[in-house]
Amino acid sequence: MAPALSIVTTCRDHQAGLARTHETLRRQSWRDFEWIVQDGGSTDGSAEFAKGCRSPKADVAVAADDGPYDGMNRGARRAAGRYVLFLNAGDGLASTDTLERLAPFLDSRADIVYGDSIEAAAGFWRLKKARPPGRLWYGMPTHHQAIVFLRRSLGSRPYDHERYRIAADYDLLLRLHRHGSEIVRAPFPICRFEPDGMSARQARRGREEQRAIRRRVLNMSRADNLSVSLLQLAAAGFRGMLPRLYSRFRHAGAPLQADLPVIEGAAEREIEARAAVEDAQLP
């Protein structure tokens, strides 16, 4: 029988990150998922490591690709699950019972299920609350690793990797939202996000692509588009210059120890309880 969930991991020369991702999957209490590894032609042993994984066993394909989003498209076409989660090498699930808590949502009719994230901030792992779908005009409501898609809604080429190298995930989400997809928020963190990824390293290009996407998909005026970009730039400057102060506004709950590899379920729920009264959002 087909699994309920396909987890697609793209990788290129990141064996250490792939091992961390595998560890979070190995420790899951709910097992109705398949792990698809799409390797873009690694030379550091990443593909060999994935082929040796047994719990869960990885379905590995090695092929040169045109970047991460092309790899994600290839992985999505190989997926058999009803839903698909894209979890890049180095990223992980937030806790050992994340998929168990997510499972009831996979029996729904939702096209998209998304939740909060755990991310590195000011030297600690912190809970980053997701934004509501009504604020998609600003940007991604959460990290794409915390978004689960109904596979049939993705089509054969969900990510426009030729047009957007950084913000293809935003383009996909905005298009699905505009076409009336049902979006449901899960009230807990789904992913642990590895910092310093491509979007962080190329933030300026990412903002430029988002402007183009808002203009094309939302038909947003030049003045409104510029205003959104200025808000994003101000938030990025605030985070860069005063990371600890920014974290107090943007993140919820108490910090976790910086070297925590997997957030245990009980600890995670304690963080959520402390954060319940801090649901205010900054842009």
mmCIF file of N, CA, C and O in Angstrom, residues 19-92:
data_model
loop_
_atom_site.group_PDB
_atom_site.id
_atom_site.type_symbol
_atom_site.label_atom_id
_atom_site.label_comp_id
_atom_site.label_asym_id
_atom_site.label_seq_id
_atom_site.Cartn_x
_atom_site.Cartn_y
_atom_site.Cartn_z
ATOM 1 N N ALA A 19 22.982 12.931 7.290
ATOM 2 C CA ALA A 19 22.973 12.044 8.458
ATOM 3 C C ALA A 19 22.099 12.619 9.563
ATOM 4 O O ALA A 19 21.381 11.878 10.254
ATOM 5 N N ARG A 20 22.124 13.948 9.749
ATOM 6 C CA ARG A 20 21.275 14.569 10.771
ATOM 7 C C ARG A 20 19.803 14.425 10.405
ATOM 8 O O ARG A 20 18.956 14.157 11.275
ATOM 9 N N THR A 21 19.494 14.610 9.130
ATOM 10 C CA THR A 21 18.106 14.442 8.689
ATOM 11 C C THR A 21 17.648 13.007 8.917
ATOM 12 O O THR A 21 16.550 12.760 9.415
ATOM 13 N N HIS A 22 18.493 12.051 8.546
ATOM 14 C CA HIS A 22 18.154 10.641 8.732
ATOM 15 C C HIS A 22 17.893 10.327 10.202
ATOM 16 O O HIS A 22 16.974 9.567 10.536
ATOM 17 N N GLU A 23 18.682 10.916 11.093
ATOM 18 C CA GLU A 23 18.512 10.624 12.515
ATOM 19 C C GLU A 23 17.137 11.065 13.009
ATOM 20 O O GLU A 23 16.498 10.352 13.797
ATOM 21 N N THR A 24 16.660 12.223 12.565
ATOM 22 C CA THR A 24 15.334 12.662 13.018
ATOM 23 C C THR A 24 14.233 11.763 12.459
ATOM 24 O O THR A 24 13.205 11.571 13.101
ATOM 25 N N LEU A 25 14.429 11.216 11.270
ATOM 26 C CA LEU A 25 13.443 10.297 10.703
ATOM 27 C C LEU A 25 13.508 8.945 11.408
ATOM 28 O O LEU A 25 12.477 8.308 11.653
ATOM 29 N N ARG A 26 14.710 8.493 11.722
ATOM 30 C CA ARG A 26 14.879 7.203 12.385
ATOM 31 C C ARG A 26 14.167 7.167 13.724
ATOM 32 O O ARG A 26 13.657 6.117 14.145
ATOM 33 N N ARG A 27 14.089 8.295 14.400
ATOM 34 C CA ARG A 27 13.532 8.344 15.745
ATOM 35 C C ARG A 27 12.034 8.628 15.786
ATOM 36 O O ARG A 27 11.470 8.779 16.870
ATOM 37 N N GLN A 28 11.385 8.691 14.645
ATOM 38 C CA GLN A 28 9.953 8.998 14.633
ATOM 39 C C GLN A 28 9.118 7.845 15.193
ATOM 40 O O GLN A 28 9.356 6.676 14.886
ATOM 41 N N SER A 29 8.119 8.196 15.989
ATOM 42 C CA SER A 29 7.236 7.184 16.577
ATOM 43 C C SER A 29 6.178 6.700 15.588
ATOM 44 O O SER A 29 5.590 5.637 15.796
ATOM 45 N N TRP A 30 5.919 7.441 14.532
ATOM 46 C CA TRP A 30 4.926 7.097 13.490
ATOM 47 C C TRP A 30 5.684 6.773 12.214
ATOM 48 O O TRP A 30 6.574 7.517 11.817
ATOM 49 N N ARG A 31 5.366 5.659 11.571
ATOM 50 C CA ARG A 31 6.234 5.142 10.518
ATOM 51 C C ARG A 31 5.582 5.025 9.151
ATOM 52 O O ARG A 31 6.194 4.457 8.243
ATOM 53 N N ASP A 32 4.389 5.558 8.958
ATOM 54 C CA ASP A 32 3.708 5.393 7.672
ATOM 55 C C ASP A 32 4.212 6.429 6.665
ATOM 56 O O ASP A 32 3.456 7.262 6.167
ATOM 57 N N PHE A 33 5.507 6.392 6.386
ATOM 58 C CA PHE A 33 6.089 7.337 5.435
ATOM 59 C C PHE A 33 7.207 6.649 4.666
ATOM 60 O O PHE A 33 7.764 5.632 5.095
ATOM 61 N N GLU A 34 7.521 7.204 3.513
ATOM 62 C CA GLU A 34 8.678 6.787 2.731
ATOM 63 C C GLU A 34 9.666 7.939 2.683
ATOM 64 O O GLU A 34 9.273 9.108 2.764
ATOM 65 N N TRP A 35 10.946 7.606 2.550
ATOM 66 C CA TRP A 35 11.992 8.627 2.466
ATOM 67 C C TRP A 35 12.624 8.554 1.091
ATOM 68 O O TRP A 35 13.220 7.547 0.714
ATOM 69 N N ILE A 36 12.485 9.633 0.343
ATOM 70 C CA ILE A 36 13.033 9.734 -1.007
ATOM 71 C C ILE A 36 14.205 10.702 -0.980
ATOM 72 O O ILE A 36 14.057 11.865 -0.589
ATOM 73 N N VAL A 37 15.368 10.233 -1.358
ATOM 74 C CA VAL A 37 16.562 11.063 -1.405
ATOM 75 C C VAL A 37 16.912 11.320 -2.866
ATOM 76 O O VAL A 37 17.128 10.378 -3.639
ATOM 77 N N GLN A 38 16.955 12.575 -3.223
ATOM 78 C CA GLN A 38 17.308 12.985 -4.583
ATOM 79 C C GLN A 38 18.675 13.653 -4.517
ATOM 80 O O GLN A 38 18.804 14.797 -4.088
ATOM 81 N N ASP A 39 19.697 12.930 -4.923
ATOM 82 C CA ASP A 39 21.074 13.430 -4.852
ATOM 83 C C ASP A 39 21.464 14.038 -6.192
ATOM 84 O O ASP A 39 21.307 13.414 -7.240
ATOM 85 N N GLY A 40 22.001 15.259 -6.120
ATOM 86 C CA GLY A 40 22.326 15.982 -7.346
ATOM 87 C C GLY A 40 23.692 15.675 -7.919
ATOM 88 O O GLY A 40 24.198 16.444 -8.733
ATOM 89 N N GLY A 41 24.295 14.568 -7.510
ATOM 90 C CA GLY A 41 25.610 14.203 -8.025
ATOM 91 C C GLY A 41 26.718 14.463 -7.029
ATOM 92 O O GLY A 41 27.771 15.016 -7.379
ATOM 93 N N SER A 42 26.517 14.078 -5.773
ATOM 94 C CA SER A 42 27.503 14.325 -4.723
ATOM 95 C C SER A 42 28.789 13.541 -4.969
ATOM 96 O O SER A 42 28.768 12.455 -5.544
ATOM 97 N N THR A 43 29.884 14.109 -4.490
ATOM 98 C CA THR A 43 31.182 13.429 -4.562
ATOM 99 C C THR A 43 31.755 13.174 -3.174
ATOM 100 O O THR A 43 32.903 12.746 -3.052
ATOM 101 N N ASP A 44 30.966 13.462 -2.120
ATOM 102 C CA ASP A 44 31.460 13.312 -0.751
ATOM 103 C C ASP A 44 30.918 12.074 -0.050
ATOM 104 O O ASP A 44 31.089 11.926 1.159
ATOM 105 N N GLY A 45 30.258 11.191 -0.803
ATOM 106 C CA GLY A 45 29.729 9.977 -0.195
ATOM 107 C C GLY A 45 28.299 10.084 0.277
ATOM 108 O O GLY A 45 27.789 9.158 0.932
ATOM 109 N N SER A 46 27.633 11.193 -0.019
ATOM 110 C CA SER A 46 26.253 11.371 0.436
ATOM 111 C C SER A 46 25.333 10.283 -0.097
ATOM 112 O O SER A 46 24.540 9.695 0.656
ATOM 113 N N ALA A 47 25.412 10.009 -1.397
ATOM 114 C CA ALA A 47 24.528 9.003 -1.995
ATOM 115 C C ALA A 47 24.809 7.624 -1.412
ATOM 116 O O ALA A 47 23.871 6.855 -1.135
ATOM 117 N N GLU A 48 26.074 7.296 -1.209
ATOM 118 C CA GLU A 48 26.431 6.002 -0.648
ATOM 119 C C GLU A 48 25.903 5.879 0.789
ATOM 120 O O GLU A 48 25.421 4.796 1.193
ATOM 121 N N PHE A 49 26.002 6.967 1.547
ATOM 122 C CA PHE A 49 25.447 6.946 2.903
ATOM 123 C C PHE A 49 23.943 6.683 2.862
ATOM 124 O O PHE A 49 23.429 5.844 3.617
ATOM 125 N N ALA A 50 23.222 7.400 2.003
ATOM 126 C CA ALA A 50 21.768 7.243 1.925
ATOM 127 C C ALA A 50 21.384 5.824 1.526
ATOM 128 O O ALA A 50 20.437 5.245 2.072
ATOM 129 N N LYS A 51 22.133 5.257 0.580
ATOM 130 C CA LYS A 51 21.828 3.888 0.140
ATOM 131 C C LYS A 51 22.043 2.872 1.252
ATOM 132 O O LYS A 51 21.439 1.797 1.245
ATOM 133 N N GLY A 52 22.881 3.224 2.230
ATOM 134 C CA GLY A 52 23.137 2.312 3.338
ATOM 135 C C GLY A 52 22.155 2.447 4.491
ATOM 136 O O GLY A 52 22.189 1.645 5.431
ATOM 137 N N CYS A 53 21.295 3.444 4.426
ATOM 138 C CA CYS A 53 20.328 3.649 5.514
ATOM 139 C C CYS A 53 19.266 2.549 5.476
ATOM 140 O O CYS A 53 18.777 2.178 4.413
ATOM 141 N N ARG A 54 18.891 2.073 6.638
ATOM 142 C CA ARG A 54 17.918 0.987 6.731
ATOM 143 C C ARG A 54 16.671 1.358 7.512
ATOM 144 O O ARG A 54 15.624 0.764 7.316
ATOM 145 N N SER A 55 16.741 2.303 8.414
ATOM 146 C CA SER A 55 15.583 2.611 9.252
ATOM 147 C C SER A 55 15.449 4.128 9.438
ATOM 148 O O SER A 55 15.996 4.697 10.386
ATOM 149 N N PRO A 56 14.742 4.813 8.533
ATOM 150 C CA PRO A 56 14.039 4.230 7.387
ATOM 151 C C PRO A 56 14.989 3.981 6.217
ATOM 152 O O PRO A 56 16.002 4.657 6.072
ATOM 153 N N LYS A 57 14.619 3.040 5.394
ATOM 154 C CA LYS A 57 15.377 2.758 4.178
ATOM 155 C C LYS A 57 15.119 3.876 3.168
ATOM 156 O O LYS A 57 13.967 4.253 2.934
ATOM 157 N N ALA A 58 16.171 4.403 2.590
ATOM 158 C CA ALA A 58 16.037 5.500 1.646
ATOM 159 C C ALA A 58 15.877 4.986 0.219
ATOM 160 O O ALA A 58 16.561 4.043 -0.186
ATOM 161 N N ASP A 59 14.989 5.608 -0.517
ATOM 162 C CA ASP A 59 14.859 5.364 -1.951
ATOM 163 C C ASP A 59 15.696 6.439 -2.643
ATOM 164 O O ASP A 59 15.296 7.606 -2.698
ATOM 165 N N VAL A 60 16.870 6.067 -3.119
ATOM 166 C CA VAL A 60 17.874 7.032 -3.573
ATOM 167 C C VAL A 60 17.939 7.077 -5.095
ATOM 168 O O VAL A 60 17.966 6.037 -5.759
ATOM 169 N N ALA A 61 17.979 8.288 -5.621
ATOM 170 C CA ALA A 61 18.239 8.500 -7.049
ATOM 171 C C ALA A 61 19.355 9.523 -7.168
ATOM 172 O O ALA A 61 19.363 10.529 -6.450
ATOM 173 N N VAL A 62 20.287 9.257 -8.048
ATOM 174 C CA VAL A 62 21.413 10.165 -8.260
ATOM 175 C C VAL A 62 21.355 10.666 -9.694
ATOM 176 O O VAL A 62 21.368 9.875 -10.642
ATOM 177 N N ALA A 63 21.277 11.983 -9.852
ATOM 178 C CA ALA A 63 21.224 12.576 -11.188
ATOM 179 C C ALA A 63 21.598 14.041 -11.089
ATOM 180 O O ALA A 63 21.184 14.735 -10.141
ATOM 181 N N ALA A 64 22.383 14.516 -12.030
ATOM 182 C CA ALA A 64 22.702 15.940 -12.063
ATOM 183 C C ALA A 64 21.414 16.734 -12.209
ATOM 184 O O ALA A 64 20.502 16.348 -12.947
ATOM 185 N N ASP A 65 21.320 17.824 -11.457
ATOM 186 C CA ASP A 65 20.102 18.632 -11.523
ATOM 187 C C ASP A 65 20.459 20.100 -11.674
ATOM 188 O O ASP A 65 21.624 20.499 -11.596
ATOM 189 N N ASP A 66 19.428 20.903 -11.852
ATOM 190 C CA ASP A 66 19.595 22.341 -12.035
ATOM 191 C C ASP A 66 19.277 23.072 -10.738
ATOM 192 O O ASP A 66 18.512 24.019 -10.723
ATOM 193 N N GLY A 67 19.836 22.596 -9.646
ATOM 194 C CA GLY A 67 19.623 23.252 -8.368
ATOM 195 C C GLY A 67 18.612 22.528 -7.496
ATOM 196 O O GLY A 67 17.957 21.569 -7.920
ATOM 197 N N PRO A 68 18.455 22.991 -6.239
ATOM 198 C CA PRO A 68 17.586 22.297 -5.276
ATOM 199 C C PRO A 68 16.136 22.152 -5.732
ATOM 200 O O PRO A 68 15.534 21.087 -5.517
ATOM 201 N N TYR A 69 15.569 23.186 -6.345
ATOM 202 C CA TYR A 69 14.157 23.096 -6.718
ATOM 203 C C TYR A 69 13.939 22.103 -7.856
ATOM 204 O O TYR A 69 12.906 21.426 -7.901
ATOM 205 N N ASP A 70 14.897 21.994 -8.756
ATOM 206 C CA ASP A 70 14.812 20.962 -9.785
ATOM 207 C C ASP A 70 14.866 19.586 -9.129
ATOM 208 O O ASP A 70 14.108 18.673 -9.489
ATOM 209 N N GLY A 71 15.742 19.422 -8.136
ATOM 210 C CA GLY A 71 15.808 18.164 -7.403
ATOM 211 C C GLY A 71 14.510 17.870 -6.672
ATOM 212 O O GLY A 71 14.058 16.713 -6.614
ATOM 213 N N MET A 72 13.875 18.894 -6.113
ATOM 214 C CA MET A 72 12.601 18.712 -5.425
ATOM 215 C C MET A 72 11.508 18.289 -6.404
ATOM 216 O O MET A 72 10.662 17.441 -6.081
ATOM 217 N N ASN A 73 11.518 18.870 -7.589
ATOM 218 C CA ASN A 73 10.565 18.436 -8.621
ATOM 219 C C ASN A 73 10.757 16.962 -8.962
ATOM 220 O O ASN A 73 9.791 16.198 -9.076
ATOM 221 N N ARG A 74 12.016 16.560 -9.124
ATOM 222 C CA ARG A 74 12.309 15.160 -9.463
ATOM 223 C C ARG A 74 11.873 14.226 -8.327
ATOM 224 O O ARG A 74 11.308 13.149 -8.562
ATOM 225 N N GLY A 75 12.139 14.644 -7.093
ATOM 226 C CA GLY A 75 11.739 13.836 -5.960
ATOM 227 C C GLY A 75 10.227 13.730 -5.837
ATOM 228 O O GLY A 75 9.687 12.660 -5.519
ATOM 229 N N ALA A 76 9.516 14.839 -6.096
ATOM 230 C CA ALA A 76 8.056 14.830 -6.011
ATOM 231 C C ALA A 76 7.451 13.879 -7.038
ATOM 232 O O ALA A 76 6.435 13.216 -6.766
ATOM 233 N N ARG A 77 8.065 13.793 -8.215
ATOM 234 C CA ARG A 77 7.543 12.883 -9.242
ATOM 235 C C ARG A 77 7.727 11.424 -8.843
ATOM 236 O O ARG A 77 7.001 10.547 -9.337
ATOM 237 N N ARG A 78 8.671 11.139 -7.986
ATOM 238 C CA ARG A 78 8.902 9.770 -7.521
ATOM 239 C C ARG A 78 8.048 9.416 -6.313
ATOM 240 O O ARG A 78 7.988 8.254 -5.908
ATOM 241 N N ALA A 79 7.403 10.408 -5.707
ATOM 242 C CA ALA A 79 6.667 10.191 -4.466
ATOM 243 C C ALA A 79 5.401 9.379 -4.698
ATOM 244 O O ALA A 79 4.706 9.554 -5.705
ATOM 245 N N ALA A 80 5.086 8.514 -3.740
ATOM 246 C CA ALA A 80 3.867 7.705 -3.795
ATOM 247 C C ALA A 80 2.893 8.065 -2.687
ATOM 248 O O ALA A 80 1.739 7.619 -2.706
ATOM 249 N N GLY A 81 3.309 8.866 -1.715
ATOM 250 C CA GLY A 81 2.461 9.205 -0.584
ATOM 251 C C GLY A 81 1.319 10.129 -0.961
ATOM 252 O O GLY A 81 1.359 10.818 -1.979
ATOM 253 N N ARG A 82 0.305 10.138 -0.126
ATOM 254 C CA ARG A 82 -0.829 11.051 -0.352
ATOM 255 C C ARG A 82 -0.382 12.493 -0.155
ATOM 256 O O ARG A 82 -0.836 13.387 -0.854
ATOM 257 N N TYR A 83 0.504 12.707 0.798
ATOM 258 C CA TYR A 83 1.055 14.041 1.059
ATOM 259 C C TYR A 83 2.573 13.995 0.891
ATOM 260 O O TYR A 83 3.191 12.920 0.982
ATOM 261 N N VAL A 84 3.149 15.180 0.660
ATOM 262 C CA VAL A 84 4.591 15.296 0.438
ATOM 263 C C VAL A 84 5.151 16.386 1.340
ATOM 264 O O VAL A 84 4.595 17.495 1.422
ATOM 265 N N LEU A 85 6.262 16.079 1.997
ATOM 266 C CA LEU A 85 7.004 17.050 2.797
ATOM 267 C C LEU A 85 8.421 17.127 2.248
ATOM 268 O O LEU A 85 9.081 16.101 2.058
ATOM 269 N N PHE A 86 8.886 18.349 1.979
ATOM 270 C CA PHE A 86 10.239 18.554 1.464
ATOM 271 C C PHE A 86 11.148 18.939 2.629
ATOM 272 O O PHE A 86 10.990 19.997 3.234
ATOM 273 N N LEU A 87 12.090 18.053 2.943
ATOM 274 C CA LEU A 87 12.987 18.242 4.078
ATOM 275 C C LEU A 87 14.417 18.119 3.564
ATOM 276 O O LEU A 87 14.897 17.028 3.282
ATOM 277 N N ASN A 88 15.089 19.245 3.414
ATOM 278 C CA ASN A 88 16.421 19.237 2.808
ATOM 279 C C ASN A 88 17.459 18.591 3.713
ATOM 280 O O ASN A 88 17.281 18.509 4.935
ATOM 281 N N ALA A 89 18.568 18.159 3.126
ATOM 282 C CA ALA A 89 19.666 17.599 3.901
ATOM 283 C C ALA A 89 20.136 18.625 4.928
ATOM 284 O O ALA A 89 20.437 19.770 4.587
ATOM 285 N N GLY A 90 20.190 18.215 6.182
ATOM 286 C CA GLY A 90 20.566 19.108 7.267
ATOM 287 C C GLY A 90 19.383 19.541 8.102
ATOM 288 O O GLY A 90 19.534 19.859 9.282
ATOM 289 N N ASP A 91 18.195 19.570 7.502
ATOM 290 C CA ASP A 91 16.987 19.919 8.243
ATOM 291 C C ASP A 91 16.434 18.677 8.926
ATOM 292 O O ASP A 91 16.767 17.545 8.567
ATOM 293 N N GLY A 92 15.564 18.877 9.895
ATOM 294 C CA GLY A 92 15.001 17.737 10.600
ATOM 295 C C GLY A 92 13.600 18.018 11.088
ATOM 296 O O GLY A 92 13.108 19.141 11.007
#
